[in-house]
Amino acid sequence: MTLPPDLIQSLQSVKGFRESSFKGVHESGEQVTAIRLNPAKKSSTSHSFIGQPIPWCPLGIYLDERPSFTLDPSFHAGAYYVQDASSMFLWEVIAQSVPDPQNKKVLDLCAAPGGKSTLLASYFRDGLLVSNEVIKSRASILVENLTKWGNSNVIVTNNDPAHFTQAGITFDVIVVDAPCSGSGLFRKDPDAIAEWSLDHVQHCSLRQQRILNDIIPSLNENGLLIYATCSYSQEEDEMIVDWLMSSGEFEALAVNIPKDWNIVETFSEKNNAPCYRFYPDQLKGEGFFIAAFRKKSPATAVGKGKSASLKLPQKQELEQVRAFLSIAESFFVFKQGDQFRFIDEKWHHDLQQLASNLYIRKAGVGVGELKGKDMIPAHELTMSTLPLHHFNQVSVNTEEALKYLRRQDLYLDSSKGWNLVMYESLPLGWIKSLPNRINNYYPQEWRILKQ
Ligand code: SAM
């Protein structure tokens, strides 16, 4: 692997950069595999993974070897997420800066495929997470990953960052994991080397400023802004931090890190703001950069004052939905097309604001559609972290689970009608048992193709 000479040259004076070991670790071909467990979905497989804990994330584990995640049904059930270990440092940053996670409104602005969003959903369990991705095709994988993760108070939007000033909602935490030149991922993805250039770094730097500029008005006073990239270039890292600090609106936050984590603390040149660099030759993880800020001025995003009227169920429909779910009154039930959905009542108003101004790809959890007296249940419901004990269940072994996930025919001893397919106590989806066959309701677009 030949790293771009211009990159190596540009890093000579950057703190923590050691040319020979940096080149060595890229040439070694060594790969690090890490997962982060879903605290809301415990399965015996995910909890039997063997490996070292990741010091900066209590849910993170380094795996000794890379198994086939595609062929592990508990992966499809949302029991864990495969993520670069360095990125999980986000957990430590928020744990130190927002020790009380209760009821926070959180925006993950550049969210696909969902690594940071699933981490945020686990930390801010009863908060509202708005997870945004501007590129339409990438928003679909974000929806899939967040659906599998299961938290109900999540809204996925597909908007340009500039649209948020009109959204009528402001946030306590905003994470900008910015699109960047990607040098931090060269070890994992050597093909990306061909796309790297100094011009691209400049282009990314301007885009990063534009993205931050567009979203700062939506951050509350005393709110936390986290800026991250997977680039080593100062133009996208410390210089962006200096640009951000030059507005006078932010206080930079230091993160306490034990020395033996080998994370390199740097300081931006003009404002001396603390920043954190991850070099793959010095710790087990890919290249990463992160910095955190507290906002000193109030939010100025005013919104249009428009509030969409969400389609509501009729009284009788609502009773049917509640009876089907046996959920508590604190859920707000609404309709999207013919589908009934719910979100925690306390986020009802925010959802209305967002729905009137942004393009929503998913809000809360889908319950299903009513056909006369019968509910055709949504797959999304099976992935949610709600208790589903009152539905019929059928347990499957690994072979049966894989057949189910491939949407193949199944022969199971199930009760008549709708059944949850359970793998190691986690739901995988629905089947419907008819007198002469079983219908497999696993979503066509998510089925496993690998044999
Ligand atoms: N946070 C994600 C995670 O942890 O899985 C990774 C995000 S990736 C580094 C950056 C994301 O920004 C990409 O999904 C990309 O599509 C999106 N993006 C690209 N251009 C953008 C723009 N102009 N504004 C906002 N996001 C953009």
JSON list of N, CA, C and O in Angstrom, two decimals, residues 55-56 89-100 123-124 224 226 253-258 261 263 276 292 294:
[
{"chain": "A", "resi": 55, "resn": "PRO", "atom": "N", "xyz": [-11.41, 0.46, 25.99]},
{"chain": "A", "resi": 55, "resn": "PRO", "atom": "CA", "xyz": [-11.34, 1.22, 27.26]},
{"chain": "A", "resi": 55, "resn": "PRO", "atom": "C", "xyz": [-12.27, 2.42, 27.32]},
{"chain": "A", "resi": 55, "resn": "PRO", "atom": "O", "xyz": [-12.71, 2.79, 28.39]},
{"chain": "A", "resi": 56, "resn": "TRP", "atom": "N", "xyz": [-12.58, 3.05, 26.17]},
{"chain": "A", "resi": 56, "resn": "TRP", "atom": "CA", "xyz": [-13.36, 4.29, 26.20]},
{"chain": "A", "resi": 56, "resn": "TRP", "atom": "C", "xyz": [-14.84, 4.09, 25.89]},
{"chain": "A", "resi": 56, "resn": "TRP", "atom": "O", "xyz": [-15.57, 5.06, 25.72]},
{"chain": "A", "resi": 89, "resn": "PHE", "atom": "N", "xyz": [-15.08, 6.33, 20.84]},
{"chain": "A", "resi": 89, "resn": "PHE", "atom": "CA", "xyz": [-14.63, 7.34, 21.81]},
{"chain": "A", "resi": 89, "resn": "PHE", "atom": "C", "xyz": [-15.71, 8.41, 22.01]},
{"chain": "A", "resi": 89, "resn": "PHE", "atom": "O", "xyz": [-15.71, 9.12, 23.02]},
{"chain": "A", "resi": 90, "resn": "LEU", "atom": "N", "xyz": [-16.62, 8.51, 21.05]},
{"chain": "A", "resi": 90, "resn": "LEU", "atom": "CA", "xyz": [-17.75, 9.43, 21.20]},
{"chain": "A", "resi": 90, "resn": "LEU", "atom": "C", "xyz": [-18.46, 9.18, 22.54]},
{"chain": "A", "resi": 90, "resn": "LEU", "atom": "O", "xyz": [-18.93, 10.10, 23.19]},
{"chain": "A", "resi": 91, "resn": "TRP", "atom": "N", "xyz": [-18.51, 7.92, 22.96]},
{"chain": "A", "resi": 91, "resn": "TRP", "atom": "CA", "xyz": [-19.18, 7.58, 24.23]},
{"chain": "A", "resi": 91, "resn": "TRP", "atom": "C", "xyz": [-18.50, 8.31, 25.39]},
{"chain": "A", "resi": 91, "resn": "TRP", "atom": "O", "xyz": [-19.16, 8.92, 26.24]},
{"chain": "A", "resi": 92, "resn": "GLU", "atom": "N", "xyz": [-17.18, 8.24, 25.43]},
{"chain": "A", "resi": 92, "resn": "GLU", "atom": "CA", "xyz": [-16.43, 8.86, 26.53]},
{"chain": "A", "resi": 92, "resn": "GLU", "atom": "C", "xyz": [-16.63, 10.38, 26.50]},
{"chain": "A", "resi": 92, "resn": "GLU", "atom": "O", "xyz": [-16.80, 11.01, 27.55]},
{"chain": "A", "resi": 93, "resn": "VAL", "atom": "N", "xyz": [-16.64, 10.94, 25.31]},
{"chain": "A", "resi": 93, "resn": "VAL", "atom": "CA", "xyz": [-16.81, 12.40, 25.20]},
{"chain": "A", "resi": 93, "resn": "VAL", "atom": "C", "xyz": [-18.17, 12.82, 25.74]},
{"chain": "A", "resi": 93, "resn": "VAL", "atom": "O", "xyz": [-18.26, 13.75, 26.55]},
{"chain": "A", "resi": 94, "resn": "ILE", "atom": "N", "xyz": [-19.23, 12.12, 25.35]},
{"chain": "A", "resi": 94, "resn": "ILE", "atom": "CA", "xyz": [-20.55, 12.54, 25.85]},
{"chain": "A", "resi": 94, "resn": "ILE", "atom": "C", "xyz": [-20.71, 12.18, 27.33]},
{"chain": "A", "resi": 94, "resn": "ILE", "atom": "O", "xyz": [-21.33, 12.93, 28.07]},
{"chain": "A", "resi": 95, "resn": "ALA", "atom": "N", "xyz": [-20.13, 11.06, 27.76]},
{"chain": "A", "resi": 95, "resn": "ALA", "atom": "CA", "xyz": [-20.26, 10.68, 29.18]},
{"chain": "A", "resi": 95, "resn": "ALA", "atom": "C", "xyz": [-19.63, 11.76, 30.06]},
{"chain": "A", "resi": 95, "resn": "ALA", "atom": "O", "xyz": [-20.15, 12.09, 31.13]},
{"chain": "A", "resi": 96, "resn": "GLN", "atom": "N", "xyz": [-18.51, 12.34, 29.60]},
{"chain": "A", "resi": 96, "resn": "GLN", "atom": "CA", "xyz": [-17.86, 13.38, 30.40]},
{"chain": "A", "resi": 96, "resn": "GLN", "atom": "C", "xyz": [-18.56, 14.73, 30.25]},
{"chain": "A", "resi": 96, "resn": "GLN", "atom": "O", "xyz": [-18.57, 15.52, 31.18]},
{"chain": "A", "resi": 97, "resn": "SER", "atom": "N", "xyz": [-19.16, 15.01, 29.10]},
{"chain": "A", "resi": 97, "resn": "SER", "atom": "CA", "xyz": [-19.74, 16.35, 28.91]},
{"chain": "A", "resi": 97, "resn": "SER", "atom": "C", "xyz": [-21.23, 16.43, 29.23]},
{"chain": "A", "resi": 97, "resn": "SER", "atom": "O", "xyz": [-21.73, 17.51, 29.52]},
{"chain": "A", "resi": 98, "resn": "VAL", "atom": "N", "xyz": [-21.95, 15.30, 29.12]},
{"chain": "A", "resi": 98, "resn": "VAL", "atom": "CA", "xyz": [-23.39, 15.31, 29.46]},
{"chain": "A", "resi": 98, "resn": "VAL", "atom": "C", "xyz": [-23.64, 14.15, 30.42]},
{"chain": "A", "resi": 98, "resn": "VAL", "atom": "O", "xyz": [-24.23, 13.13, 30.04]},
{"chain": "A", "resi": 99, "resn": "PRO", "atom": "N", "xyz": [-23.19, 14.29, 31.69]},
{"chain": "A", "resi": 99, "resn": "PRO", "atom": "CA", "xyz": [-23.33, 13.15, 32.59]},
{"chain": "A", "resi": 99, "resn": "PRO", "atom": "C", "xyz": [-24.79, 12.77, 32.87]},
{"chain": "A", "resi": 99, "resn": "PRO", "atom": "O", "xyz": [-25.08, 11.62, 33.18]},
{"chain": "A", "resi": 100, "resn": "ASP", "atom": "N", "xyz": [-25.72, 13.73, 32.70]},
{"chain": "A", "resi": 100, "resn": "ASP", "atom": "CA", "xyz": [-27.13, 13.39, 32.89]},
{"chain": "A", "resi": 100, "resn": "ASP", "atom": "C", "xyz": [-27.81, 13.32, 31.52]},
{"chain": "A", "resi": 100, "resn": "ASP", "atom": "O", "xyz": [-28.13, 14.34, 30.92]},
{"chain": "A", "resi": 123, "resn": "TYR", "atom": "N", "xyz": [-26.97, 5.79, 24.58]},
{"chain": "A", "resi": 123, "resn": "TYR", "atom": "CA", "xyz": [-26.60, 6.68, 25.69]},
{"chain": "A", "resi": 123, "resn": "TYR", "atom": "C", "xyz": [-27.80, 7.53, 26.12]},
{"chain": "A", "resi": 123, "resn": "TYR", "atom": "O", "xyz": [-28.10, 7.64, 27.31]},
{"chain": "A", "resi": 124, "resn": "PHE", "atom": "N", "xyz": [-28.48, 8.15, 25.13]},
{"chain": "A", "resi": 124, "resn": "PHE", "atom": "CA", "xyz": [-29.62, 9.03, 25.45]},
{"chain": "A", "resi": 124, "resn": "PHE", "atom": "C", "xyz": [-30.91, 8.20, 25.33]},
{"chain": "A", "resi": 124, "resn": "PHE", "atom": "O", "xyz": [-31.75, 8.47, 24.48]},
{"chain": "A", "resi": 224, "resn": "LEU", "atom": "N", "xyz": [-24.14, 21.02, 23.63]},
{"chain": "A", "resi": 224, "resn": "LEU", "atom": "CA", "xyz": [-22.85, 20.40, 23.29]},
{"chain": "A", "resi": 224, "resn": "LEU", "atom": "C", "xyz": [-22.76, 20.19, 21.79]},
{"chain": "A", "resi": 224, "resn": "LEU", "atom": "O", "xyz": [-23.67, 19.61, 21.18]},
{"chain": "A", "resi": 226, "resn": "ILE", "atom": "N", "xyz": [-20.35, 18.37, 18.98]},
{"chain": "A", "resi": 226, "resn": "ILE", "atom": "CA", "xyz": [-19.22, 17.46, 18.79]},
{"chain": "A", "resi": 226, "resn": "ILE", "atom": "C", "xyz": [-18.89, 17.43, 17.31]},
{"chain": "A", "resi": 226, "resn": "ILE", "atom": "O", "xyz": [-19.78, 17.22, 16.46]},
{"chain": "A", "resi": 253, "resn": "LEU", "atom": "N", "xyz": [-14.06, 22.12, 25.00]},
{"chain": "A", "resi": 253, "resn": "LEU", "atom": "CA", "xyz": [-14.08, 21.24, 26.18]},
{"chain": "A", "resi": 253, "resn": "LEU", "atom": "C", "xyz": [-12.94, 20.23, 26.11]},
{"chain": "A", "resi": 253, "resn": "LEU", "atom": "O", "xyz": [-12.72, 19.60, 25.07]},
{"chain": "A", "resi": 254, "resn": "ALA", "atom": "N", "xyz": [-12.28, 20.08, 27.24]},
{"chain": "A", "resi": 254, "resn": "ALA", "atom": "CA", "xyz": [-11.21, 19.07, 27.31]},
{"chain": "A", "resi": 254, "resn": "ALA", "atom": "C", "xyz": [-11.82, 17.75, 27.77]},
{"chain": "A", "resi": 254, "resn": "ALA", "atom": "O", "xyz": [-12.80, 17.72, 28.51]},
{"chain": "A", "resi": 255, "resn": "VAL", "atom": "N", "xyz": [-11.26, 16.65, 27.30]},
{"chain": "A", "resi": 255, "resn": "VAL", "atom": "CA", "xyz": [-11.70, 15.32, 27.72]},
{"chain": "A", "resi": 255, "resn": "VAL", "atom": "C", "xyz": [-10.55, 14.71, 28.51]},
{"chain": "A", "resi": 255, "resn": "VAL", "atom": "O", "xyz": [-9.40, 14.72, 28.04]},
{"chain": "A", "resi": 256, "resn": "ASN", "atom": "N", "xyz": [-10.84, 14.19, 29.70]},
{"chain": "A", "resi": 256, "resn": "ASN", "atom": "CA", "xyz": [-9.78, 13.54, 30.49]},
{"chain": "A", "resi": 256, "resn": "ASN", "atom": "C", "xyz": [-9.51, 12.17, 29.91]},
{"chain": "A", "resi": 256, "resn": "ASN", "atom": "O", "xyz": [-10.43, 11.35, 29.81]},
{"chain": "A", "resi": 257, "resn": "ILE", "atom": "N", "xyz": [-8.25, 11.92, 29.54]},
{"chain": "A", "resi": 257, "resn": "ILE", "atom": "CA", "xyz": [-7.93, 10.61, 28.98]},
{"chain": "A", "resi": 257, "resn": "ILE", "atom": "C", "xyz": [-6.69, 10.04, 29.66]},
{"chain": "A", "resi": 257, "resn": "ILE", "atom": "O", "xyz": [-5.66, 10.72, 29.74]},
{"chain": "A", "resi": 258, "resn": "PRO", "atom": "N", "xyz": [-6.80, 8.80, 30.15]},
{"chain": "A", "resi": 258, "resn": "PRO", "atom": "CA", "xyz": [-5.61, 8.16, 30.71]},
{"chain": "A", "resi": 258, "resn": "PRO", "atom": "C", "xyz": [-4.52, 8.07, 29.65]},
{"chain": "A", "resi": 258, "resn": "PRO", "atom": "O", "xyz": [-4.81, 7.85, 28.47]},
{"chain": "A", "resi": 261, "resn": "TRP", "atom": "N", "xyz": [-4.19, 5.11, 27.07]},
{"chain": "A", "resi": 261, "resn": "TRP", "atom": "CA", "xyz": [-5.09, 4.92, 25.93]},
{"chain": "A", "resi": 261, "resn": "TRP", "atom": "C", "xyz": [-4.39, 5.31, 24.62]},
{"chain": "A", "resi": 261, "resn": "TRP", "atom": "O", "xyz": [-4.88, 5.00, 23.52]},
{"chain": "A", "resi": 263, "resn": "ILE", "atom": "N", "xyz": [-4.28, 8.04, 23.06]},
{"chain": "A", "resi": 263, "resn": "ILE", "atom": "CA", "xyz": [-4.96, 9.03, 22.21]},
{"chain": "A", "resi": 263, "resn": "ILE", "atom": "C", "xyz": [-4.11, 10.30, 22.30]},
{"chain": "A", "resi": 263, "resn": "ILE", "atom": "O", "xyz": [-3.64, 10.66, 23.38]},
{"chain": "A", "resi": 276, "resn": "TYR", "atom": "N", "xyz": [-8.63, 15.71, 19.81]},
{"chain": "A", "resi": 276, "resn": "TYR", "atom": "CA", "xyz": [-8.17, 14.34, 20.09]},
{"chain": "A", "resi": 276, "resn": "TYR", "atom": "C", "xyz": [-7.98, 13.58, 18.78]},
{"chain": "A", "resi": 276, "resn": "TYR", "atom": "O", "xyz": [-8.88, 13.51, 17.96]},
{"chain": "A", "resi": 292, "resn": "ALA", "atom": "N", "xyz": [-14.85, 18.74, 21.17]},
{"chain": "A", "resi": 292, "resn": "ALA", "atom": "CA", "xyz": [-16.17, 19.03, 21.76]},
{"chain": "A", "resi": 292, "resn": "ALA", "atom": "C", "xyz": [-16.23, 20.48, 22.23]},
{"chain": "A", "resi": 292, "resn": "ALA", "atom": "O", "xyz": [-15.22, 21.03, 22.68]},
{"chain": "A", "resi": 294, "resn": "ARG", "atom": "N", "xyz": [-18.89, 23.68, 24.09]},
{"chain": "A", "resi": 294, "resn": "ARG", "atom": "CA", "xyz": [-20.13, 24.11, 24.75]},
{"chain": "A", "resi": 294, "resn": "ARG", "atom": "C", "xyz": [-20.52, 25.45, 24.12]},
{"chain": "A", "resi": 294, "resn": "ARG", "atom": "O", "xyz": [-19.66, 26.33, 23.97]}
]
